[in-house]
Amino acid sequence: MTESSISARVSQLLHFLYPELDQHILASKVIDAFWPDNLHRRRKPRKPGNNLWTQNDAVLITYGDSLIDGHHKPLDLMHDFLLTHMKGVVNGVHILPFFPFTSDDGFAVTDYRKVNPQLGEWADIQRIGSEFHLMSDLVLNHVSSQGVWFNAYLQGQKPYDGFFFEASPDDDVSMVTRPRTTPLLREVETAMGTRHVWCTFSHDQVDLDFRNPEVLLEIVRIIRLHIDMGVRIIRLDAVAFLWKQIGTNSIHLPQTHAVIQLMRVLMDYAIETVILLTETNVPKAENLSYFGNRNEAHVVYNFPLPPLVLHAMMSGNAKYLINWQRTMPPAPLGCAYLNFTASHDGIGMRPAEGLLPAPEVGQIIDTIREIGGKVSMRSLPGGGEAPYELNCTYFEAMGRTFEGRDDHHLDRFLCSQTIPMSLEGIPAFYIHSMLGTPNDTDAVDRRGMNRAINRHRWDYAALKEQLDDPQSVHARVLAMLSERLKIRAKQPGFHPNATQFTLNMDERVFGLWRQSLDRAQSIFTLHNVSADTIDIPESDLNLIADETWVDLLSGETIEAGPVTLAPYQCRWITNLAPVA
């Protein structure tokens, strides 16, 4: 593409978004906002391919203050933890919103251009970004009601007087898809009179109005700043709700996809290699739509995975996990899945819609409550409520099955975390999964928020004491997961785009066949999700004759005959010996 080509593509998208405006002038403004001061850009866009990631890629998800000691900057402590325990285990770090905020643990941003001084400063962010692939949140759907932008809006200051989405109490908003049960509209007094602003998530999180191109331009400038500060993976938070239109469900609207396509064009021309990740906690087909035609997100979350793995481990049966995986398409060329079981949020249940029958969901909910977890609800169009997410650490969730407690807690948890390592895509692990953190019920009572149960802040000295004791649960969990991630990183068969086929075998076993891009390595990944000892018939595996097959996890050579799986055991059986 030439200079005119990028302008033409940007202009085309802007014409769709803002048909009443001169798209050529607006395109120049967008390009100048992303490349100010005549910054260099690529002459041609990156072509979709499989070279943006490798089997070495894995991500740690953490808050900037997941580790505290009352003396040092939390980002200094995080940097120390990363270098001490995560170097060679993961190469990417998602630091959840590290900006000044007023609520929702960072997702009500008051200033996108500053680092929360309680965490550290930009130099601390840059230091981590110089040693790990840094992921940052672009909270682009809404801002804090106590931030500079919204205060300027209340006072009628330009351009902020047009930055927020307004509606009337008389508008029909019954079709609007909601992730919360709070009222959608908030009445506010402004210099322009009484207004009702749109709040998808909470009344402290006021939605921006992307129908105003000035909002888009400001977000583009913020993206450039974050890239300049070392961010290389941009997580588009709650992006599905970005564009609103009265009389619709205001989710996944075509204009939302056009905004993401515009961002993708900018990333494709950026000298820096920047990956777009969309956060859309919705059912499968809706989630996959954010790949677009290989022209939107590079990566999407594999949102059905957490509830399906949870059900498999609790029930001892992988039937629904297997059925879902069989119908999952490989990621398009130049795209990948982000596989995870736990994050800072709860275990989302919307992605399980249509995948898990209602009675099975009910059993999960009952079991989570027995463990001491919480259930958060969402409002349904037309009235009523449904489970939105389960609030419980994943480690704690693995302490009980539908049958009750047993002695397999650690093995069951390790199996649940090995599954995302085995799947096509890039694995990501919440810090509290890596550390085997239990539910923080005190935080729920103290903060009055269900999600606090999964957002424990470790005293760093106490954590180090635990990790220095090899017999502690936390040290054992970290060591077991780290070992498997290090093994995984050496296997070309685990490239995020390596071939994947779902095996047909005992429903208590979730089995996959992976093959490297050059077809040299095959890996049969077997995960026993039950407390039973299972023999897999030799006929269920396609172990090519005249090759030596080795289990990467146990080191044993696989001989002819059935393959035995102990309760919750995982095997990675490959035709290539482990790389030294």
Coordinates of C-alpha atoms in Angstrom, one line a residue:
M1 CA 0.0 0.0 0.0
T2 CA 1.1 3.6 -0.6
E3 CA 0.5 6.7 1.4
S4 CA -2.7 7.2 -0.5
S5 CA -3.7 3.6 0.2
I6 CA -3.7 4.0 4.0
S7 CA -5.5 7.3 3.7
A8 CA -8.1 5.7 1.4
R9 CA -8.7 2.8 3.8
V10 CA -9.0 5.1 6.8
S11 CA -11.2 7.4 4.9
Q12 CA -13.5 4.5 3.9
L13 CA -14.0 3.5 7.5
L14 CA -14.5 7.0 8.7
H15 CA -17.1 7.6 5.9
F16 CA -19.1 4.6 7.3
L17 CA -18.8 6.0 10.9
Y18 CA -19.3 9.7 10.1
P19 CA -21.0 9.9 6.7
E20 CA -21.9 13.6 7.2
L21 CA -18.3 14.7 7.6
D22 CA -15.5 15.2 5.2
Q23 CA -13.8 11.8 5.6
H24 CA -10.5 12.9 3.9
I25 CA -10.0 15.8 6.4
L26 CA -10.9 13.5 9.3
A27 CA -8.6 10.8 7.9
S28 CA -5.7 13.2 8.0
K29 CA -6.5 14.1 11.6
V30 CA -6.6 10.4 12.6
I31 CA -3.2 9.7 10.9
D32 CA -1.7 12.8 12.5
A33 CA -3.0 11.8 15.9
F34 CA -1.4 8.3 15.6
W35 CA 1.8 9.6 14.0
P36 CA 2.4 13.0 15.5
D37 CA 5.5 15.1 14.7
N38 CA 5.9 13.1 11.4
L39 CA 6.8 9.9 13.2
H40 CA 7.9 7.2 10.8
R41 CA 5.5 4.4 9.8
R42 CA 5.8 1.4 7.6
R43 CA 5.5 1.9 3.8
K44 CA 3.5 -1.3 3.5
P45 CA 1.1 -2.9 6.1
R46 CA 2.0 -6.1 7.8
K47 CA 0.6 -9.1 6.1
P48 CA -1.4 -11.7 8.2
G49 CA 0.9 -14.5 9.1
N50 CA 1.9 -16.9 12.0
N51 CA 5.0 -14.9 13.0
L52 CA 3.6 -12.6 15.6
W53 CA 3.9 -15.3 18.3
T54 CA 5.5 -18.6 19.0
Q55 CA 5.2 -21.4 21.5
N56 CA 7.4 -19.4 23.8
D57 CA 4.5 -16.9 24.4
A58 CA 2.6 -17.1 27.7
V59 CA 1.1 -14.2 29.7
L60 CA 0.8 -13.4 33.4
I61 CA -2.3 -11.4 34.3
T62 CA -1.9 -9.2 37.4
Y63 CA -2.9 -6.0 39.1
G64 CA -0.2 -3.5 39.7
D65 CA -0.7 -3.9 43.4
S66 CA -1.3 -7.6 43.7
L67 CA 1.9 -7.5 45.8
I68 CA 2.3 -4.9 48.5
D69 CA 4.5 -4.4 51.6
G70 CA 3.7 -0.9 52.8
H71 CA 7.2 0.4 52.0
H72 CA 8.0 0.0 48.3
K73 CA 6.2 0.9 45.2
P74 CA 3.9 -2.0 44.2
L75 CA 5.3 -1.9 40.6
D76 CA 8.8 -2.3 42.1
L77 CA 7.7 -5.4 44.0
M78 CA 6.0 -6.7 40.8
H79 CA 9.2 -6.2 38.9
D80 CA 11.1 -8.2 41.5
F81 CA 8.6 -11.0 41.5
L82 CA 8.6 -11.1 37.7
L83 CA 12.4 -11.4 37.5
T84 CA 12.7 -13.8 40.4
H85 CA 9.8 -16.2 39.5
M86 CA 8.5 -15.5 36.0
K87 CA 11.5 -15.0 33.8
G88 CA 11.7 -18.0 31.5
V89 CA 8.1 -19.1 32.6
V90 CA 6.1 -16.4 30.8
N91 CA 7.3 -13.6 28.5
G92 CA 4.2 -11.4 28.6
V93 CA 2.6 -9.5 31.4
H94 CA -0.9 -8.0 31.5
I95 CA -0.8 -5.3 34.1
L96 CA -4.5 -4.4 34.7
P97 CA -5.4 -0.7 34.6
F98 CA -2.5 1.1 36.2
F99 CA -4.1 4.6 35.8
P100 CA -5.7 6.9 38.4
F101 CA -9.2 5.7 39.0
T102 CA -12.2 6.0 41.3
S103 CA -13.9 2.5 41.3
D104 CA -14.1 -1.0 39.8
D105 CA -10.4 -1.6 40.7
G106 CA -9.1 0.6 37.9
F107 CA -11.8 0.4 35.2
A108 CA -13.2 3.8 36.1
V109 CA -10.2 5.8 34.7
T110 CA -9.8 9.4 35.6
D111 CA -6.7 10.1 33.5
Y112 CA -5.4 7.8 30.7
R113 CA -2.1 9.7 30.5
K114 CA -0.8 9.1 34.1
V115 CA 0.2 6.1 36.1
N116 CA -1.6 5.8 39.4
P117 CA 1.0 7.3 41.9
Q118 CA 0.1 4.7 44.5
L119 CA 1.5 2.1 42.1
G120 CA 4.5 3.9 40.6
E121 CA 5.2 5.9 37.5
W122 CA 5.8 5.6 33.8
A123 CA 9.4 4.6 34.3
D124 CA 8.3 1.6 36.3
I125 CA 5.9 0.5 33.5
Q126 CA 8.6 1.1 30.9
R127 CA 11.1 -1.0 32.9
I128 CA 8.7 -4.0 32.9
G129 CA 7.9 -3.4 29.3
S130 CA 11.6 -3.6 28.4
E131 CA 11.8 -7.1 29.7
F132 CA 8.4 -8.6 29.0
H133 CA 5.7 -8.1 26.3
L134 CA 3.6 -5.6 28.1
M135 CA -0.2 -5.7 27.8
S136 CA -2.3 -2.7 28.9
D137 CA -6.0 -2.0 29.1
L138 CA -7.6 0.6 26.9
V139 CA -10.8 1.2 28.8
L140 CA -12.4 2.9 25.8
N141 CA -16.1 2.4 26.5
H142 CA -16.3 4.6 29.6
V143 CA -14.5 6.9 32.0
S144 CA -14.8 7.9 35.6
S145 CA -17.7 10.2 36.5
Q146 CA -15.1 12.0 38.7
G147 CA -12.5 12.4 36.0
V148 CA -11.4 15.6 34.2
W149 CA -13.4 14.7 31.0
F150 CA -16.8 14.3 32.8
N151 CA -16.3 17.3 35.0
A152 CA -15.6 19.4 31.9
Y153 CA -18.8 17.9 30.4
L154 CA -20.8 18.9 33.4
Q155 CA -19.5 22.5 33.0
G156 CA -20.3 22.6 29.3
Q157 CA -16.6 22.9 28.3
K158 CA -15.7 22.1 24.7
P159 CA -15.0 19.6 23.3
Y160 CA -16.0 17.5 26.3
D161 CA -19.6 18.8 26.2
G162 CA -20.1 16.2 23.4
F163 CA -18.0 13.4 24.8
F164 CA -20.7 11.4 26.6
F165 CA -23.7 9.4 25.3
E166 CA -27.0 10.9 26.3
A167 CA -30.5 9.4 26.2
S168 CA -34.0 10.3 27.4
P169 CA -35.9 8.4 30.1
D170 CA -38.6 8.1 27.5
D171 CA -36.4 6.2 25.0
D172 CA -37.0 2.5 24.6
V173 CA -33.9 0.9 26.0
S174 CA -35.6 -2.4 26.8
M175 CA -33.5 -4.3 24.2
V176 CA -30.2 -3.1 25.5
T177 CA -27.8 -5.9 26.5
R178 CA -26.6 -5.3 30.1
P179 CA -23.8 -6.9 32.0
R180 CA -25.1 -5.4 35.3
T181 CA -28.4 -4.9 37.1
T182 CA -28.0 -1.2 37.9
P183 CA -30.2 1.4 36.0
L184 CA -28.8 2.2 32.6
L185 CA -29.3 6.0 32.7
R186 CA -28.0 8.4 35.3
E187 CA -29.5 11.9 35.7
V188 CA -27.0 14.7 36.0
E189 CA -27.2 18.5 36.2
T190 CA -25.0 20.2 33.6
A191 CA -24.4 23.7 32.4
M192 CA -26.7 22.7 29.5
G193 CA -29.5 21.6 31.8
T194 CA -30.6 18.2 33.1
R195 CA -29.1 15.3 31.1
H196 CA -29.3 11.5 31.3
V197 CA -26.0 9.9 30.6
W198 CA -25.6 6.2 29.6
C199 CA -23.8 3.9 32.1
T200 CA -23.4 0.4 30.8
F201 CA -21.5 -0.8 33.9
S202 CA -22.0 1.6 36.8
H203 CA -23.0 5.1 37.5
D204 CA -19.3 5.9 38.2
Q205 CA -18.5 4.6 34.7
V206 CA -20.0 7.0 32.1
D207 CA -20.0 5.8 28.5
L208 CA -18.2 7.8 25.8
D209 CA -20.1 8.8 22.7
F210 CA -18.1 7.6 19.7
R211 CA -20.6 9.3 17.4
N212 CA -18.4 12.3 18.1
P213 CA -15.2 12.0 16.1
E214 CA -13.3 14.0 18.7
V215 CA -13.7 11.1 21.1
L216 CA -12.1 8.8 18.5
L217 CA -9.3 11.2 17.9
E218 CA -8.5 11.5 21.6
I219 CA -8.5 7.7 22.0
V220 CA -6.1 7.4 19.1
R221 CA -3.8 9.9 20.8
I222 CA -3.9 7.8 24.0
I223 CA -3.0 4.6 22.1
R224 CA 0.0 6.4 20.6
L225 CA 1.1 7.5 24.1
H226 CA 0.8 4.0 25.5
I227 CA 2.8 2.5 22.6
D228 CA 5.5 5.1 23.2
M229 CA 5.6 4.0 26.8
G230 CA 6.3 0.4 25.9
V231 CA 2.9 -1.2 25.5
R232 CA 2.8 -3.9 22.9
I233 CA -0.5 -5.6 23.5
I234 CA -3.6 -3.4 23.7
R235 CA -6.6 -4.9 25.4
L236 CA -9.8 -3.3 24.2
D237 CA -11.8 -3.5 27.3
A238 CA -15.6 -3.9 27.0
V239 CA -15.3 -3.0 23.4
A240 CA -18.5 -4.8 22.4
F241 CA -20.6 -2.0 24.0
L242 CA -18.7 0.9 22.3
W243 CA -21.3 2.1 19.8
K244 CA -24.9 2.8 21.0
Q245 CA -28.0 3.2 19.0
I246 CA -31.5 3.8 20.6
G247 CA -33.8 1.0 19.6
T248 CA -31.1 -1.7 19.3
N249 CA -29.4 -4.0 21.8
S250 CA -26.3 -1.6 21.6
I251 CA -23.8 -4.5 21.5
H252 CA -21.7 -5.7 18.5
L253 CA -23.0 -2.9 16.3
P254 CA -21.4 -2.6 12.8
Q255 CA -19.8 0.7 13.8
T256 CA -18.0 -1.0 16.7
H257 CA -16.4 -3.4 14.3
A258 CA -15.5 -0.4 12.0
V259 CA -13.7 1.3 14.9
I260 CA -11.7 -1.8 15.6
Q261 CA -10.9 -2.2 11.9
L262 CA -9.6 1.4 11.9
M263 CA -7.3 0.6 14.9
R264 CA -6.1 -2.5 13.1
V265 CA -5.1 -0.4 10.0
L266 CA -3.1 1.9 12.3
M267 CA -1.4 -1.1 13.9
D268 CA -0.6 -2.7 10.6
Y269 CA 1.3 0.4 9.6
A270 CA 3.0 1.0 12.9
I271 CA 6.7 0.4 13.1
E272 CA 6.2 -1.1 16.5
T273 CA 4.7 -4.6 16.6
V274 CA 1.4 -4.0 18.4
I275 CA -1.2 -6.6 18.9
L276 CA -4.9 -5.9 19.4
L277 CA -6.8 -8.1 21.9
T278 CA -10.6 -7.7 22.2
E279 CA -12.3 -8.4 25.5
T280 CA -15.8 -9.6 24.7
N281 CA -17.3 -11.8 27.3
V282 CA -20.1 -13.1 25.1
P283 CA -21.2 -16.4 23.5
K284 CA -18.9 -18.1 20.9
A285 CA -20.2 -16.7 17.6
E286 CA -20.4 -13.2 18.9
N287 CA -16.9 -13.5 20.3
L288 CA -15.4 -14.9 17.1
S289 CA -16.9 -12.1 15.1
Y290 CA -14.1 -9.8 16.4
F291 CA -11.5 -11.5 14.2
G292 CA -13.5 -9.8 11.4
N293 CA -12.1 -10.8 8.0
R294 CA -8.6 -11.0 9.4
N295 CA -8.9 -7.2 9.7
E296 CA -10.0 -6.6 13.4
A297 CA -8.5 -8.2 16.5
H298 CA -5.3 -10.1 16.3
V299 CA -6.3 -12.1 19.3
V300 CA -9.6 -12.8 21.1
Y301 CA -10.2 -14.4 24.5
N302 CA -11.4 -18.0 24.5
F303 CA -14.2 -17.1 26.9
P304 CA -16.1 -20.4 26.9
L305 CA -13.0 -22.2 28.2
P306 CA -13.2 -21.2 32.0
P307 CA -16.8 -22.4 32.6
L308 CA -16.4 -25.5 30.4
V309 CA -13.2 -26.6 32.1
L310 CA -14.8 -25.8 35.5
H311 CA -17.7 -28.1 34.6
A312 CA -15.5 -30.9 33.3
M313 CA -13.3 -30.9 36.5
M314 CA -16.3 -30.7 38.8
S315 CA -18.4 -33.3 37.0
G316 CA -15.5 -35.7 36.1
N317 CA -16.8 -35.6 32.5
A318 CA -15.4 -33.6 29.6
K319 CA -18.4 -34.2 27.3
Y320 CA -19.4 -30.5 26.9
L321 CA -15.8 -29.3 26.7
I322 CA -15.2 -31.9 24.0
N323 CA -18.4 -31.0 22.1
W324 CA -17.5 -27.3 22.1
Q325 CA -13.9 -27.8 21.1
R326 CA -14.9 -30.0 18.1
T327 CA -16.9 -27.1 16.7
M328 CA -14.3 -24.4 17.3
P329 CA -12.6 -23.3 14.0
P330 CA -8.9 -22.7 13.9
A331 CA -8.0 -19.1 14.3
P332 CA -7.7 -17.3 10.9
L333 CA -4.3 -16.6 9.5
G334 CA -2.7 -13.8 11.5
C335 CA -5.0 -14.4 14.4
A336 CA -4.9 -16.4 17.7
Y337 CA -6.9 -17.3 20.7
L338 CA -6.0 -16.3 24.3
N339 CA -6.6 -19.3 26.5
F340 CA -7.3 -18.8 30.2
T341 CA -9.3 -20.2 33.0
A342 CA -9.1 -17.3 35.5
S343 CA -8.8 -13.5 35.4
H344 CA -9.4 -10.5 37.6
D345 CA -13.1 -10.9 36.9
G346 CA -15.2 -13.9 37.8
I347 CA -15.8 -17.0 35.8
G348 CA -18.1 -15.7 33.1
M349 CA -21.2 -17.7 32.5
R350 CA -22.6 -15.9 29.4
P351 CA -20.1 -17.8 27.1
A352 CA -21.5 -21.0 28.4
E353 CA -25.0 -20.2 27.1
G354 CA -26.0 -22.9 24.6
L355 CA -23.0 -25.0 25.6
L356 CA -24.0 -26.2 29.1
P357 CA -27.6 -27.3 29.9
A358 CA -29.4 -25.3 32.7
P359 CA -29.2 -28.2 35.2
E360 CA -25.4 -28.5 34.8
V361 CA -25.1 -24.7 35.3
G362 CA -27.2 -25.1 38.4
Q363 CA -24.9 -27.8 39.8
I364 CA -21.9 -25.5 39.2
I365 CA -23.5 -22.6 41.0
D366 CA -24.5 -24.8 43.9
T367 CA -20.9 -26.2 44.2
I368 CA -19.4 -22.7 44.0
R369 CA -21.6 -21.5 46.8
E370 CA -20.7 -24.6 48.9
I371 CA -17.1 -23.6 48.5
G372 CA -17.9 -20.1 49.7
G373 CA -17.9 -18.4 46.3
K374 CA -20.4 -15.8 45.0
V375 CA -22.7 -15.5 42.0
S376 CA -23.2 -12.1 40.3
M377 CA -26.3 -11.5 38.2
R378 CA -27.1 -9.5 35.1
S379 CA -30.4 -7.9 33.9
L380 CA -32.2 -9.6 31.0
P381 CA -33.9 -7.6 28.2
G382 CA -37.5 -7.2 29.1
G383 CA -36.9 -8.0 32.8
G384 CA -35.5 -10.7 35.0
E385 CA -32.0 -11.8 35.9
A386 CA -29.5 -14.5 34.9
P387 CA -26.1 -15.5 36.3
Y388 CA -23.4 -13.3 34.7
E389 CA -20.3 -14.7 36.5
L390 CA -19.1 -16.8 39.4
N391 CA -16.8 -15.2 41.9
C392 CA -14.3 -17.6 43.3
T393 CA -10.6 -18.2 42.8
Y394 CA -10.0 -21.0 40.3
F395 CA -7.7 -22.7 42.7
E396 CA -10.5 -22.7 45.4
A397 CA -13.0 -23.9 42.8
M398 CA -10.9 -27.0 42.2
G399 CA -11.2 -28.0 45.8
R400 CA -14.6 -29.7 45.4
T401 CA -16.5 -31.7 42.8
F402 CA -20.2 -32.3 42.4
E403 CA -19.6 -35.3 44.7
G404 CA -18.0 -33.3 47.4
R405 CA -14.4 -32.8 48.7
D406 CA -11.6 -35.3 48.2
D407 CA -7.8 -35.6 48.2
H408 CA -7.3 -34.6 44.6
H409 CA -7.4 -30.8 45.0
L410 CA -3.8 -30.1 43.7
D411 CA -3.9 -32.7 40.9
R412 CA -7.3 -31.4 39.7
F413 CA -6.1 -27.8 39.7
L414 CA -2.9 -28.7 37.8
C415 CA -5.0 -30.6 35.2
S416 CA -7.3 -27.6 34.8
Q417 CA -4.3 -25.3 34.1
T418 CA -2.7 -27.8 31.8
I419 CA -5.6 -27.7 29.4
P420 CA -5.1 -24.0 28.3
M421 CA -1.4 -24.8 27.8
S422 CA -2.4 -27.6 25.4
L423 CA -4.9 -25.8 23.3
E424 CA -4.3 -23.9 20.1
G425 CA -3.6 -20.3 21.1
I426 CA -1.6 -18.4 23.7
P427 CA -2.0 -19.4 27.3
A428 CA -2.6 -16.7 30.0
F429 CA -2.6 -17.2 33.8
Y430 CA -3.9 -15.0 36.5
I431 CA -1.3 -14.4 39.2
H432 CA -3.6 -15.9 41.9
S433 CA -3.8 -19.1 39.8
M434 CA 0.0 -19.2 39.6
L435 CA 0.2 -18.8 43.4
G436 CA -2.7 -21.0 44.4
T437 CA -4.4 -18.2 46.2
P438 CA -7.6 -19.1 48.2
N439 CA -10.8 -17.0 48.3
D440 CA -10.4 -13.7 50.0
T441 CA -13.8 -13.6 51.7
D442 CA -12.6 -10.9 54.1
A443 CA -12.1 -8.6 51.1
V444 CA -15.6 -9.2 50.0
D445 CA -17.0 -8.1 53.4
R446 CA -14.6 -5.2 53.6
R447 CA -15.2 -3.8 50.1
G448 CA -18.8 -4.9 49.5
M449 CA -17.9 -6.3 46.1
N450 CA -18.1 -10.0 45.0
R451 CA -15.1 -9.7 42.7
A452 CA -12.9 -8.8 45.6
I453 CA -12.9 -12.5 46.5
N454 CA -10.5 -13.1 43.5
R455 CA -8.4 -9.9 43.9
H456 CA -6.3 -10.7 47.0
R457 CA -3.4 -8.4 47.7
W458 CA -0.4 -10.4 48.9
D459 CA 1.9 -9.0 51.5
Y460 CA 5.1 -9.6 49.6
A461 CA 7.2 -10.6 52.6
A462 CA 4.6 -13.2 53.6
L463 CA 4.4 -14.5 50.0
K464 CA 8.2 -14.8 49.8
E465 CA 8.2 -16.8 53.0
Q466 CA 5.6 -19.1 51.5
L467 CA 7.5 -19.5 48.2
D468 CA 10.8 -20.2 50.1
D469 CA 9.1 -23.2 51.7
P470 CA 9.0 -25.9 48.9
Q471 CA 6.3 -27.8 50.9
S472 CA 3.8 -24.9 51.0
V473 CA 0.8 -25.1 48.7
H474 CA 1.8 -21.8 47.0
A475 CA 5.4 -22.9 46.3
R476 CA 4.2 -26.3 45.0
V477 CA 1.6 -24.7 42.6
L478 CA 4.0 -22.2 41.3
A479 CA 6.7 -24.8 40.7
M480 CA 4.3 -27.3 39.0
L481 CA 2.9 -24.7 36.6
S482 CA 6.3 -23.1 35.9
E483 CA 7.7 -26.5 35.0
R484 CA 5.0 -27.3 32.6
L485 CA 5.2 -23.9 30.9
K486 CA 8.9 -24.3 30.5
I487 CA 8.4 -27.7 28.8
R488 CA 5.7 -26.2 26.6
A489 CA 7.9 -23.4 25.4
K490 CA 10.3 -25.8 23.8
Q491 CA 7.7 -27.7 21.7
P492 CA 7.0 -26.4 18.2
G493 CA 3.8 -28.5 18.3
F494 CA 2.5 -26.0 20.8
H495 CA 2.8 -23.0 18.4
P496 CA -0.4 -20.9 18.8
N497 CA -1.4 -21.8 15.3
A498 CA -0.1 -25.4 15.2
T499 CA -2.7 -27.9 13.8
Q500 CA -5.2 -29.1 16.3
F501 CA -7.7 -32.0 16.2
T502 CA -10.0 -33.1 19.0
L503 CA -9.6 -36.8 19.8
N504 CA -12.6 -39.2 20.1
M505 CA -12.2 -41.2 23.3
D506 CA -13.5 -41.8 26.8
E507 CA -15.5 -38.7 27.8
R508 CA -13.6 -38.5 31.0
V509 CA -10.5 -37.6 29.0
F510 CA -10.1 -34.4 27.0
G511 CA -7.7 -35.3 24.3
L512 CA -6.1 -33.2 21.5
W513 CA -3.6 -33.9 18.7
R514 CA -1.3 -31.0 17.9
Q515 CA 1.1 -30.9 15.0
S516 CA 3.8 -28.3 14.4
L517 CA 3.6 -25.9 11.5
D518 CA 6.4 -27.8 9.7
R519 CA 4.6 -31.1 10.5
A520 CA 7.7 -32.6 12.2
Q521 CA 6.3 -32.8 15.7
S522 CA 3.1 -34.4 16.9
I523 CA 1.9 -34.1 20.5
F524 CA -1.1 -36.1 21.8
T525 CA -2.3 -34.1 24.9
L526 CA -4.5 -36.2 27.3
H527 CA -6.2 -34.7 30.3
N528 CA -8.0 -37.0 32.7
V529 CA -10.7 -34.8 34.3
S530 CA -11.9 -37.5 36.6
A531 CA -10.9 -39.3 39.9
D532 CA -10.8 -42.6 38.0
T533 CA -7.8 -44.5 36.6
I534 CA -8.4 -44.8 32.9
D535 CA -6.8 -47.0 30.2
I536 CA -6.8 -45.4 26.7
P537 CA -6.8 -48.2 24.1
E538 CA -3.9 -48.1 21.7
S539 CA -6.4 -47.8 18.8
D540 CA -7.6 -44.4 20.2
L541 CA -4.2 -42.8 19.5
N542 CA -2.4 -42.5 16.2
L543 CA 1.1 -43.2 17.4
I544 CA 3.0 -43.7 14.2
A545 CA 5.0 -46.9 14.1
D546 CA 8.8 -46.9 14.0
E547 CA 9.0 -43.7 16.0
T548 CA 9.8 -43.3 19.7
W549 CA 7.0 -41.7 21.7
V550 CA 7.8 -40.0 24.9
D551 CA 5.6 -38.4 27.6
L552 CA 7.0 -34.9 28.0
L553 CA 5.5 -34.5 31.5
S554 CA 6.7 -37.8 33.0
G555 CA 9.7 -38.5 30.8
E556 CA 8.6 -42.1 30.3
T557 CA 8.7 -43.8 26.9
I558 CA 5.3 -44.9 25.7
E559 CA 5.3 -48.6 24.8
A560 CA 2.8 -50.5 22.7
G561 CA -0.5 -51.2 24.4
P562 CA -3.0 -49.0 26.3
V563 CA -1.9 -45.7 27.8
T564 CA -2.9 -45.4 31.5
L565 CA -4.0 -42.1 33.1
A566 CA -4.1 -41.8 36.9
P567 CA -6.7 -39.6 38.4
Y568 CA -6.4 -36.1 36.9
Q569 CA -3.2 -37.0 35.2
C570 CA -2.1 -35.2 32.0
R571 CA 0.2 -36.5 29.3
W572 CA 1.9 -34.8 26.5
I573 CA 3.0 -37.7 24.2
T574 CA 5.3 -36.6 21.4
N575 CA 7.4 -38.2 18.7
L576 CA 10.3 -35.7 19.4
A577 CA 12.5 -36.2 22.4
P578 CA 12.5 -33.3 24.9
V579 CA 14.8 -30.5 23.8
A580 CA 17.6 -30.0 26.3

